[in-house]
Coordinates of C-alpha atoms in Angstrom, one line a residue:
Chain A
X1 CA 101.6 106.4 119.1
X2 CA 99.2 108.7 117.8
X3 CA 101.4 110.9 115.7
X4 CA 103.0 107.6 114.4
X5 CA 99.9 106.2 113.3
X6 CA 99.5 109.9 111.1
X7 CA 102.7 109.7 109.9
X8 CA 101.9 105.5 108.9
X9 CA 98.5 107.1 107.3
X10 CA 100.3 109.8 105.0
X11 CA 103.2 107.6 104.1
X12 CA 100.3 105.3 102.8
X13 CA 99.0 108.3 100.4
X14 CA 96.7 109.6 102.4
X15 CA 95.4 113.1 100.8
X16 CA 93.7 114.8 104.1
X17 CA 95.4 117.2 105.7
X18 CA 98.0 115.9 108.9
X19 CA 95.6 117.8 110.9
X20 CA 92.6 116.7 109.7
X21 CA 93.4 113.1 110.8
X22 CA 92.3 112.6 114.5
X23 CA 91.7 109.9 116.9
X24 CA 88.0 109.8 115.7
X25 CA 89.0 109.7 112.2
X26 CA 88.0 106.2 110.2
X27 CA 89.7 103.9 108.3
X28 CA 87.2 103.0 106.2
X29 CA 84.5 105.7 106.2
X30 CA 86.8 109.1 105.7
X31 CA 90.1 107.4 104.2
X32 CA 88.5 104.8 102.2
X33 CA 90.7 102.0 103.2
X34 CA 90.1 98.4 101.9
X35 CA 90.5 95.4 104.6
X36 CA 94.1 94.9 102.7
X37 CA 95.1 98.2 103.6
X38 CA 94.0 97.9 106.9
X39 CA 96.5 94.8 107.1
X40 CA 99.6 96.9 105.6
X41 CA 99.3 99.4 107.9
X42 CA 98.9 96.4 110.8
X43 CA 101.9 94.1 109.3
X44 CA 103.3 97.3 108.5
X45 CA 103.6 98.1 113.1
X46 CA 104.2 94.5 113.6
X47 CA 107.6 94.5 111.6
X48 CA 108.8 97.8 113.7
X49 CA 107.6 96.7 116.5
X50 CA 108.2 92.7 116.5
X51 CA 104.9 92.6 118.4
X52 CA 102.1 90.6 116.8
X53 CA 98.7 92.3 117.0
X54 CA 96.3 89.7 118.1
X55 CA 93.8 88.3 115.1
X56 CA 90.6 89.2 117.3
X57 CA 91.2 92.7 117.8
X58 CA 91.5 93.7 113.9
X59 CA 87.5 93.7 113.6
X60 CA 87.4 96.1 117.0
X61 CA 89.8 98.7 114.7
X62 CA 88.0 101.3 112.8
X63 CA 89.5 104.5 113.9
X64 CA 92.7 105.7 114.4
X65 CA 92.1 106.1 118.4
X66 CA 91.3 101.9 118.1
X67 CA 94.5 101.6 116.4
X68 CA 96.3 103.8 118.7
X69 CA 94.9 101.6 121.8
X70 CA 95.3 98.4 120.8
X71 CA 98.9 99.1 119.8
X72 CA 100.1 101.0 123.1
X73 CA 98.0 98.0 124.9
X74 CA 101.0 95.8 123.7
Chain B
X1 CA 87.2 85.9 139.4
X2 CA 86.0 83.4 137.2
X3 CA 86.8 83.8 133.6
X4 CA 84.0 85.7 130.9
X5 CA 82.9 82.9 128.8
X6 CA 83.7 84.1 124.9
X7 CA 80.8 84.2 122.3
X8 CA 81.0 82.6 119.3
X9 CA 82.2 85.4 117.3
X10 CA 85.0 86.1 119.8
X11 CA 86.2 82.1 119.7
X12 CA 85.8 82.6 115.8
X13 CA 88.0 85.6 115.8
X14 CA 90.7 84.1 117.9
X15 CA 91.0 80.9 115.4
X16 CA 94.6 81.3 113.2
X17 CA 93.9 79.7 110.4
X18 CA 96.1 77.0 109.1
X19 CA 96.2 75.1 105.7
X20 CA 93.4 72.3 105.4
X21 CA 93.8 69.6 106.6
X22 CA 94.8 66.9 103.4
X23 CA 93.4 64.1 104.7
X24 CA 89.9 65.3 105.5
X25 CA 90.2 67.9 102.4
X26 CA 90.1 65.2 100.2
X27 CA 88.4 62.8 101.9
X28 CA 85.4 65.4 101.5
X29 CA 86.4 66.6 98.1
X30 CA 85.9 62.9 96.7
X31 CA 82.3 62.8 99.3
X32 CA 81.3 65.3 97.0
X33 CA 82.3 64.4 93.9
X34 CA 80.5 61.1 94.6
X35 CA 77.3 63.1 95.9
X36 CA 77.2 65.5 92.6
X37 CA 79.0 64.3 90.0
X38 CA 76.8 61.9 88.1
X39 CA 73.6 63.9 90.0
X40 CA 74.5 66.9 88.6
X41 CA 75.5 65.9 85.1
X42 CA 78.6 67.4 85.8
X43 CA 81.7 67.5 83.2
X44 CA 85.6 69.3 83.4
X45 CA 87.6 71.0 80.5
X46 CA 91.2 72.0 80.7
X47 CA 92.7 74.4 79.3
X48 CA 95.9 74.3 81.1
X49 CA 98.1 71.7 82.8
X50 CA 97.3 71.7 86.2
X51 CA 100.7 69.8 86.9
X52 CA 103.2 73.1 86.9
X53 CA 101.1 74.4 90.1
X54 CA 100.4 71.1 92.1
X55 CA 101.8 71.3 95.8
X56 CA 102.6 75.0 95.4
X57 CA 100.7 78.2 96.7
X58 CA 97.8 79.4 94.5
X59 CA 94.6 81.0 94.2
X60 CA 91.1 79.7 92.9
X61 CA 88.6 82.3 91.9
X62 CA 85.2 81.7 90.5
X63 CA 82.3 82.6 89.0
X64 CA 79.8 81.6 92.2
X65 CA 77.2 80.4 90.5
X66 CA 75.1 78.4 93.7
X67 CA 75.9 77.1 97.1
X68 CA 76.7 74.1 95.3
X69 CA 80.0 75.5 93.9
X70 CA 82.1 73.8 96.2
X71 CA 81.4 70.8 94.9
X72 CA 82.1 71.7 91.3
X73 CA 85.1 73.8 91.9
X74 CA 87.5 71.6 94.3
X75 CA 87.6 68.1 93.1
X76 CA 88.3 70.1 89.6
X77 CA 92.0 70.3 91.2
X78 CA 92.7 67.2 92.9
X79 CA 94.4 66.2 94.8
X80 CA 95.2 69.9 95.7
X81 CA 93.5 70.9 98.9
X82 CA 92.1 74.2 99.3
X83 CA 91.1 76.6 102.5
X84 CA 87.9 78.0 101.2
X85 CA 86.7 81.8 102.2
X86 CA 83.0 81.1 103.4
X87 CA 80.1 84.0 104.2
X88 CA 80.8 84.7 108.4
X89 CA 77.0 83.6 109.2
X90 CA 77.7 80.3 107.7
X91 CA 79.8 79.4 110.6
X92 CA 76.9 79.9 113.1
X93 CA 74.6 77.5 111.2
X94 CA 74.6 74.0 113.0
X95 CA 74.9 71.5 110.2
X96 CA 77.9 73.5 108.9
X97 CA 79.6 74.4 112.1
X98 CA 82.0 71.7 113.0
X99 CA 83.1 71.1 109.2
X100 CA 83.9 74.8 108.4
X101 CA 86.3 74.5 111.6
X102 CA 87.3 71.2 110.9
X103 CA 88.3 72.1 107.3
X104 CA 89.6 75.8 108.4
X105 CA 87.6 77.2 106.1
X106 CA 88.0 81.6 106.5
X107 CA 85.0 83.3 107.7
X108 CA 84.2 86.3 105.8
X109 CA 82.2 89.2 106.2
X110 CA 80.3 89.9 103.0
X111 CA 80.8 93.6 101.8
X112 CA 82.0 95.1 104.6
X113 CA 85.8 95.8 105.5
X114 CA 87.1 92.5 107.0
X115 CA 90.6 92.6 108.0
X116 CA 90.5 89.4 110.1
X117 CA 89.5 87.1 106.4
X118 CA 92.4 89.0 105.1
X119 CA 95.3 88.3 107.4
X120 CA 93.8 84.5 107.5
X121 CA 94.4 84.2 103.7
X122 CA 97.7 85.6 103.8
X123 CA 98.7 83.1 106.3
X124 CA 97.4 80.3 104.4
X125 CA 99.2 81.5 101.4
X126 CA 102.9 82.1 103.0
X127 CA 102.4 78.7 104.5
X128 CA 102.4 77.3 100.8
X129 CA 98.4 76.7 101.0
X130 CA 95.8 77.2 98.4
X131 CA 92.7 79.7 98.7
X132 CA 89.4 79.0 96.9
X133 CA 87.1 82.5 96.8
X134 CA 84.5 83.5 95.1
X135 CA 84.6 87.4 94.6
X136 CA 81.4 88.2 94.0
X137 CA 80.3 87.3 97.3
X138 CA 77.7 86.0 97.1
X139 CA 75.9 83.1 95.0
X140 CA 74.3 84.8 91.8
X141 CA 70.7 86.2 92.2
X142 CA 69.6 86.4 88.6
X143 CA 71.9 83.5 86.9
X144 CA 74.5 85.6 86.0
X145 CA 77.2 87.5 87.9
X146 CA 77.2 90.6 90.3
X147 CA 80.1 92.8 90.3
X148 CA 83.7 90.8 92.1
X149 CA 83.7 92.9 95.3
X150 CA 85.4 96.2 95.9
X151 CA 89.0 95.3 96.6
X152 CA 89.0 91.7 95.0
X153 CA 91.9 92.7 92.3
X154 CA 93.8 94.4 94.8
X155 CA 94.1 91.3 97.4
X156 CA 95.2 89.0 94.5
X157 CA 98.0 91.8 93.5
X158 CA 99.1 91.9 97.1
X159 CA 99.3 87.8 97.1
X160 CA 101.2 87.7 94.0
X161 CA 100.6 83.7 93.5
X162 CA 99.3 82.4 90.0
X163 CA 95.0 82.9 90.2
X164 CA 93.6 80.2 88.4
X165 CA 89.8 79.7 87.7
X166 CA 87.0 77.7 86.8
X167 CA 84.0 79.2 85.4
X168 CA 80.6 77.1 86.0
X169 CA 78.0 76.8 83.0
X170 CA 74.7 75.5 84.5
X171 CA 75.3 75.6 88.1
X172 CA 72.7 78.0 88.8
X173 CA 70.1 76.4 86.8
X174 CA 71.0 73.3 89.0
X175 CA 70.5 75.4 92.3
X176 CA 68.7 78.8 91.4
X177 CA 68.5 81.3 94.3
X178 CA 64.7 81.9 94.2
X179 CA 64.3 78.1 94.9
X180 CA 67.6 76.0 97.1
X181 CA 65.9 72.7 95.3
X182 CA 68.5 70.6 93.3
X183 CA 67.5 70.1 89.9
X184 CA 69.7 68.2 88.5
X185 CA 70.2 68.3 84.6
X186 CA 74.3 69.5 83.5
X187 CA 77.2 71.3 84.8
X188 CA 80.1 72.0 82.9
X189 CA 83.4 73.5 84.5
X190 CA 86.2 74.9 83.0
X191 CA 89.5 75.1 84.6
X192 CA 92.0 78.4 83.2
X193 CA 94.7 80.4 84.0
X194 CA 93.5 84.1 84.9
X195 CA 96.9 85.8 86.0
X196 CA 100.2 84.6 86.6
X197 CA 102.5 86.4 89.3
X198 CA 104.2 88.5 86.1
X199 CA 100.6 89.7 85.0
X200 CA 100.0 90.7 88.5
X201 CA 102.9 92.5 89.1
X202 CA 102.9 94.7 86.0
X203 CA 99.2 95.0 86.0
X204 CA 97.4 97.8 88.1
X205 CA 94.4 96.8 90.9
X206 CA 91.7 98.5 88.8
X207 CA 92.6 96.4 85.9
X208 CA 93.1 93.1 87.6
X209 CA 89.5 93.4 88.8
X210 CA 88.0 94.4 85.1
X211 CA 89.5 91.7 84.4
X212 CA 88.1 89.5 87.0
X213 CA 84.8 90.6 86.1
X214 CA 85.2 90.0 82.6
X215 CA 86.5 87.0 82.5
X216 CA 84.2 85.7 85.5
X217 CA 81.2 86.7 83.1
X218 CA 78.5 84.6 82.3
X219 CA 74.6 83.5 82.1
X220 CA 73.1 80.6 83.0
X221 CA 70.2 81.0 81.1
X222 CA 72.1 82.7 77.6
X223 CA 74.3 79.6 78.2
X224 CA 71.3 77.5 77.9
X225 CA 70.2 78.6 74.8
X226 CA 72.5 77.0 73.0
X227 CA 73.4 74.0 75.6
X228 CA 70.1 73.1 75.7
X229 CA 70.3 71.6 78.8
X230 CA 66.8 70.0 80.3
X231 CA 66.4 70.4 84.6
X232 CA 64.4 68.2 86.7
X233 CA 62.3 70.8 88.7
X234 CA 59.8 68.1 89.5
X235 CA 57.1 70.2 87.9
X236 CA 58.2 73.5 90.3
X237 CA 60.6 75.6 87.8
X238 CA 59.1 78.5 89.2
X239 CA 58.5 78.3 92.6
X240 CA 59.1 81.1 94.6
X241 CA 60.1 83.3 91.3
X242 CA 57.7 86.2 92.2
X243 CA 60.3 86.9 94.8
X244 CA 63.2 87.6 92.2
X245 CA 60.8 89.0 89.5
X246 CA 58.5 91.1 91.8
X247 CA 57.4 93.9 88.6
X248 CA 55.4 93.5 85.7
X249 CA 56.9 93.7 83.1
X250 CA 53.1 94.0 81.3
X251 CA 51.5 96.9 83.5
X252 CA 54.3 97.9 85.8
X253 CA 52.9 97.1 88.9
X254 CA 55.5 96.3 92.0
X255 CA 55.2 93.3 94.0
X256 CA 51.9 92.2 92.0
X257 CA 53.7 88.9 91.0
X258 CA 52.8 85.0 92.3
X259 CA 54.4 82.2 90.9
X260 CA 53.5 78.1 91.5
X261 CA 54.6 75.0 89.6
X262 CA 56.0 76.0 86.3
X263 CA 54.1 79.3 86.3
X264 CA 54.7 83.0 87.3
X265 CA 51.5 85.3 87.1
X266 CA 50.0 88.8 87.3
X267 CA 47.8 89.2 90.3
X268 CA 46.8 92.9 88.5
X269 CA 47.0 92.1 84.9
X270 CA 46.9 88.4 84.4
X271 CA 50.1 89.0 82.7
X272 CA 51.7 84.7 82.5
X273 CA 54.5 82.8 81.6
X274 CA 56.1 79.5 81.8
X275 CA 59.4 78.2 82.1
X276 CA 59.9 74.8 80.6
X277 CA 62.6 72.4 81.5
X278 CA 65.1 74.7 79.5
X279 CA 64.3 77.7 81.3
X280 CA 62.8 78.8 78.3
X281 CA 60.1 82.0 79.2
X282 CA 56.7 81.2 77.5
X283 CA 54.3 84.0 77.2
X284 CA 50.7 82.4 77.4
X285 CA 49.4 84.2 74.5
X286 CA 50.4 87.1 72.2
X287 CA 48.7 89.7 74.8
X288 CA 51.3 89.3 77.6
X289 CA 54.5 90.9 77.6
X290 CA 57.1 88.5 79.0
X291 CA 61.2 89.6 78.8
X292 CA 63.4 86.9 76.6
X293 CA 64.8 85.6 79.8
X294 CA 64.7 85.9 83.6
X295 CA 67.8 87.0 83.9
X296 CA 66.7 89.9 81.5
X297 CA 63.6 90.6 83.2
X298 CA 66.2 91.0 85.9
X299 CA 68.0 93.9 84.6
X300 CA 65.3 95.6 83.3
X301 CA 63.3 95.8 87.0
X302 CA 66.8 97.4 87.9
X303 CA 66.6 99.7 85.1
X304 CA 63.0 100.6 86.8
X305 CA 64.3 100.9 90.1
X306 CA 67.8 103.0 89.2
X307 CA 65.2 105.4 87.7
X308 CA 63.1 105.9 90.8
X309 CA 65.5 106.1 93.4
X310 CA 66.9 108.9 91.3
X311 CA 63.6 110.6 91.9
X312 CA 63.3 113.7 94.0
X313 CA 62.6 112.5 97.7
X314 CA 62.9 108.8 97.0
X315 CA 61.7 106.2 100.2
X316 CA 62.0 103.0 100.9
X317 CA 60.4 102.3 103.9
X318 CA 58.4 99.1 105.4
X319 CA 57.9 96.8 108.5
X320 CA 60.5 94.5 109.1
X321 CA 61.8 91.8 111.4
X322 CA 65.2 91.8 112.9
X323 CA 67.3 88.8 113.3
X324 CA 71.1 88.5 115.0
X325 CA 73.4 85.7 115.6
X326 CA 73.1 83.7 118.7
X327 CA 76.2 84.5 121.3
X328 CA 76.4 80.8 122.4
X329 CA 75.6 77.8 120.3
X330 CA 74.7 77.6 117.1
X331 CA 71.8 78.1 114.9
X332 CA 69.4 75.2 114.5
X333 CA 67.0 73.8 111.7
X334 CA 68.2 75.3 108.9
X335 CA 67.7 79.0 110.6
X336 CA 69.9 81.7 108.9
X337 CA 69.3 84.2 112.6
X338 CA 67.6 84.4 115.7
X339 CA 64.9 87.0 115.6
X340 CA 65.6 89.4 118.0
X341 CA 62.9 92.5 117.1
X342 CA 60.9 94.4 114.8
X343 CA 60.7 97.9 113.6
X344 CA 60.8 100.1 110.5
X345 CA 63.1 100.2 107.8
X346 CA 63.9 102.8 105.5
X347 CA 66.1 103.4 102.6
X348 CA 67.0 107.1 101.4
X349 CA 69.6 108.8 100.2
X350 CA 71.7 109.0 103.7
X351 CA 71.7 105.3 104.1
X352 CA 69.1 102.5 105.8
X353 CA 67.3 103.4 109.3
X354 CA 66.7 101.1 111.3
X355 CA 63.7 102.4 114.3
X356 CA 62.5 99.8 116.7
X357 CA 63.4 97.0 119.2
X358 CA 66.1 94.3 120.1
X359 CA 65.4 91.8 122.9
X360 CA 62.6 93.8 123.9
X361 CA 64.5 97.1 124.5
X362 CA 64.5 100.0 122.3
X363 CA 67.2 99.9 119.5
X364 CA 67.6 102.1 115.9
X365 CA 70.9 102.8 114.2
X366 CA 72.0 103.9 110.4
X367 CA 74.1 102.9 108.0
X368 CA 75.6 105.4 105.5
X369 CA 74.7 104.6 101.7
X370 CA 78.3 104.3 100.7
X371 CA 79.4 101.9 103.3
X372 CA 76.4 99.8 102.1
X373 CA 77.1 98.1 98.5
X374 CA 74.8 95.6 99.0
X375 CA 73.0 93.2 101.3
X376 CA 74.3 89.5 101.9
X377 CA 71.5 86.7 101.2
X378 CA 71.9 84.2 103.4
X379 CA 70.3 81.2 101.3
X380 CA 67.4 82.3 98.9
X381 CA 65.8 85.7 98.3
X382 CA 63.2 85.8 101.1
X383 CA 65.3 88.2 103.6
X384 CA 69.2 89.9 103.3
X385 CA 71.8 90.7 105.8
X386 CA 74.1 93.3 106.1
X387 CA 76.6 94.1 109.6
X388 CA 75.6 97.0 111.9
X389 CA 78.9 98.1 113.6
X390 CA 80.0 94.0 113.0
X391 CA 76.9 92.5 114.1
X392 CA 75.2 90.3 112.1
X393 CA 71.8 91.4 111.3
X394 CA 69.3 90.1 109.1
X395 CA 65.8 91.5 107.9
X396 CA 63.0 89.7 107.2
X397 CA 60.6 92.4 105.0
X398 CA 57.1 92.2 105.7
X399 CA 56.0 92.1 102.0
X400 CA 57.9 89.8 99.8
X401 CA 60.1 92.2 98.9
X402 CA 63.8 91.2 99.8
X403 CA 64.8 91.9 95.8
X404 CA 63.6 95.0 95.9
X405 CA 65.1 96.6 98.9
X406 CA 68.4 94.8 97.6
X407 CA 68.4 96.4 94.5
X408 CA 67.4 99.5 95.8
X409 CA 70.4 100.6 97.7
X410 CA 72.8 98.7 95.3
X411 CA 71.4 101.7 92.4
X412 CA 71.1 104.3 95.9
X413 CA 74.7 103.5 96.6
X414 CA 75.9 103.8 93.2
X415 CA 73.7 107.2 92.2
X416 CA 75.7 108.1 95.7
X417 CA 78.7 107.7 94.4
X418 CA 79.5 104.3 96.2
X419 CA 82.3 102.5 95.2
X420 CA 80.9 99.5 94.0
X421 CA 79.7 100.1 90.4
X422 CA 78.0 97.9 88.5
X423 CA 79.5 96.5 85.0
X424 CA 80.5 99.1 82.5
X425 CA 77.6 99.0 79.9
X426 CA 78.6 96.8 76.9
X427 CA 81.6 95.5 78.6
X428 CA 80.4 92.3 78.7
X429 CA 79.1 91.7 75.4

């Protein structure tokens, strides 16, 4: 899920490095992501995955490792 | 095992947000119409026909000009109904509580990433609904407009529904956010077009949010000038006014200011004004040095302040008290927090430091100075709010300084590099 996320993170325009993103990277603080972006990426999982991530989990996201764990906890 | 009962915060979170609902949307819309509308002296131009866009999905922005603006900005577009985007705190306060859920109003965290508001207002918005937001947000401090948040013009590119607005002349001269008394004297609203789905489209983030700020522009009290508008401030037109205008303009001195009835004073200098039922500023005599306007004695502490945080070593640092949002219930009495400790705070150029306690235990944390625009202000200018890894917290300074720690790390943040800039000089002339 991890490397997916990456991949999800570049595709987005990302300029870091693949390498440079890891599980303690932050959406916010090192990519400079808005709250919209933040739902893309989400909306963006829930479409591939026709799983819904649940509304009460998105403020627990900041990093990519959150991310990663609430998706594989689907 | 018996089940963990949820916090408020976690029942909040878990709420999908659906479209208003119409009866009790307009039911209330016409409550406050009734409430304000002769109060308030308030009056509507057009300058579209609302009729193209009745029924269908669209977006009301404003320029949020007092916590009053609900009541000018909705009944403006009836019988629409609206889901409003409300500050996240709000929802914890007791008299509001039950209506903000009732009316599925969209809890926002004020200037700090939000996901939760966002996915709530696309909802609303694919379900055919209406949104009202105000993106500055927050209600204006000096009378005229902050910056629309960081991210404002993208959302409304990403909806892609017409944004419509009203722009409020006198609102904040009715409701003034040194001093929540109503004085009620005249409001005028005017309803536009600011986008349409086309504009939108072809137009980039960046400049859909120039654009927001410019045509969200405006100044109570350079409004009045020419309106001439008289207020009913029942003899106490500056009450509390020390606490937004806290420097001398006459002999520099910080925090030396006192204000009571009509009058704001000097404690060093003697330095004195008055502001009549206009909001006119009246010197006392030809020695004191008073700025045309309070809006413009403002800007210019900012001025004052941008050029000493820029100073070598710069601190901000003072006693303050902590307060949080209650995990069960609500907050009672009018109360914006709980308090819940007391330490130090101080501002440099990392960020704010918080050293001291929380429910007795020790407790300190930091927030970097470009995840930190500004503070929230809850309802006037006595204490400001920011979220600590999405707490709630709220300081209550020591000195009657609130103004000057908020305008502080807004210049610390921008000198920083922060993202959220303040308006291009001369853009809004």
């Amino acid at each position: 899920m991890f490397e997916r996320i990456r991949d999800t993170i570049l595709e987005r325009g990302c300029t870091l490095p693949r390498e440079e993103i890891t599980p303690q990277t932050d959406f916010y603080v090192d990519l400079g992501w808005t709250s919209l972006d933040m739902v893309g990426c989400i909306t963006d999982f829930e479409d591939e995955t026709g799983k819904e991530i649940p509304d009460e989990t998105l403020s627990g996201i900041s990093t990519v490792g959150d991310l990663s764990r609430v998706l594989e906890s689907l | 095992m018996a089940k963990e009962k949820l916090t408020e915060q976690q029942k909040l979170e878990k709420r999908k947000i659906h479209r208003t609902p119409t009866f009790l949307f307009r039911f209330m819309s016409r409550l406050s119409k009734f409430l304000y509308y002769k109060k308030c002296g308030v009056s509507y131009t057009y300058n579209i026909d609302l009729k193209p866009f009745r029924g269908k999905p669209y977006v009301v922005v404003s320029n949020h000009a007092s916590r009053l603006d609900h009541a000018f900005t909705a009944p403006a577009f009836y019988p629409d109904t609206f889901n409003f985007v409300v500050g996240y705190n709000e929802f914890f306060r007791s008299h509001l509580a039950f209506l903000m859920r009732a009316l599925q109003v969209i809890p926002k965290k004020n200037f700090v990433p939000y996901p939760y508001a966002v996915k709530q207002i696309t909802r609303v918005i694919k379900q055919g609904g209406r949104i009202i937001i105000m993106p500055e947000g927050m209600s204006s401090i000096s009378g005229a407009n902050q910056p629309c948040a960081v991210g404002s013009g993208q959302l409304f590119k990403f909806l892609g529904v017409p944004v419509l607005y009203t722009k409020i002349s006198g609102g904040y001269l009715t409701s003034t956010k040194y001093c929540l008394d109503e004085r009620p004297g005249r409001v005028d609203v005017v309803v536009d077009q600011l986008f349409t789905p086309e504009q939108l489209k072809t137009m980039t983030a960046d400049e859909i949010q120039a654009e927001l700020d410019r045509k969200l522009w405006h100044d109570d009290y350079e409004w009045n000038k020419t309106a001439r508008a008289r207020y009913d401030g029942h003899g106490e037109l500056a009450k509390n006014l020390h606490q937004l205008l806290f420097r001398c303009p006459k002999c520099g001195g910080m925090l030396c200011m006192e204000s009571a009835g009509n009058t704001i004073r000097c404690k060093v200098c003697g330095n004195e004004a008055t502001l009549n039922e206009y909001y006119d500023l009246i010197p006392k005599d030809k020695t004191c040095v008073i700025p045309d306007t309070p809006r413009v004695w403002f800007d210019e502490q900012r001025a004052q302040i941008r050029n000493m945080v820029a100073e070598d070593g710069f601190l901000l640092a003072e006693h303050v008290k902590i307060g949080m949002l209650p995990k069960y219930g609500y907050l009672k009495h009018g109360a914006t927090s709980e308090i819940v400790g007391e330490g130090t705070l101080v501002l440099d150029r990392e960020g704010i430091h918080y050293d001291g306690t929380k429910n007795g235990a020790p407790f300190s944390f930091s927030i970097g100075i470009l995840q930190l625009p500004t503070y929230g202000m809850c309802t006037d200018v006595s204490r400001f709010y920011t979220f600590y890894q999405g707490d709630f917290i709220e300081f209550y300074p020591e000195r009657e300084s609130a103004e000057l720690w908020m305008m502080a790390t807004e210049e610390m943040h921008r000198l920083c590099g922060g993202a959220w800039k303040d308006f291009p000089e001369k853009a809004l002339v």
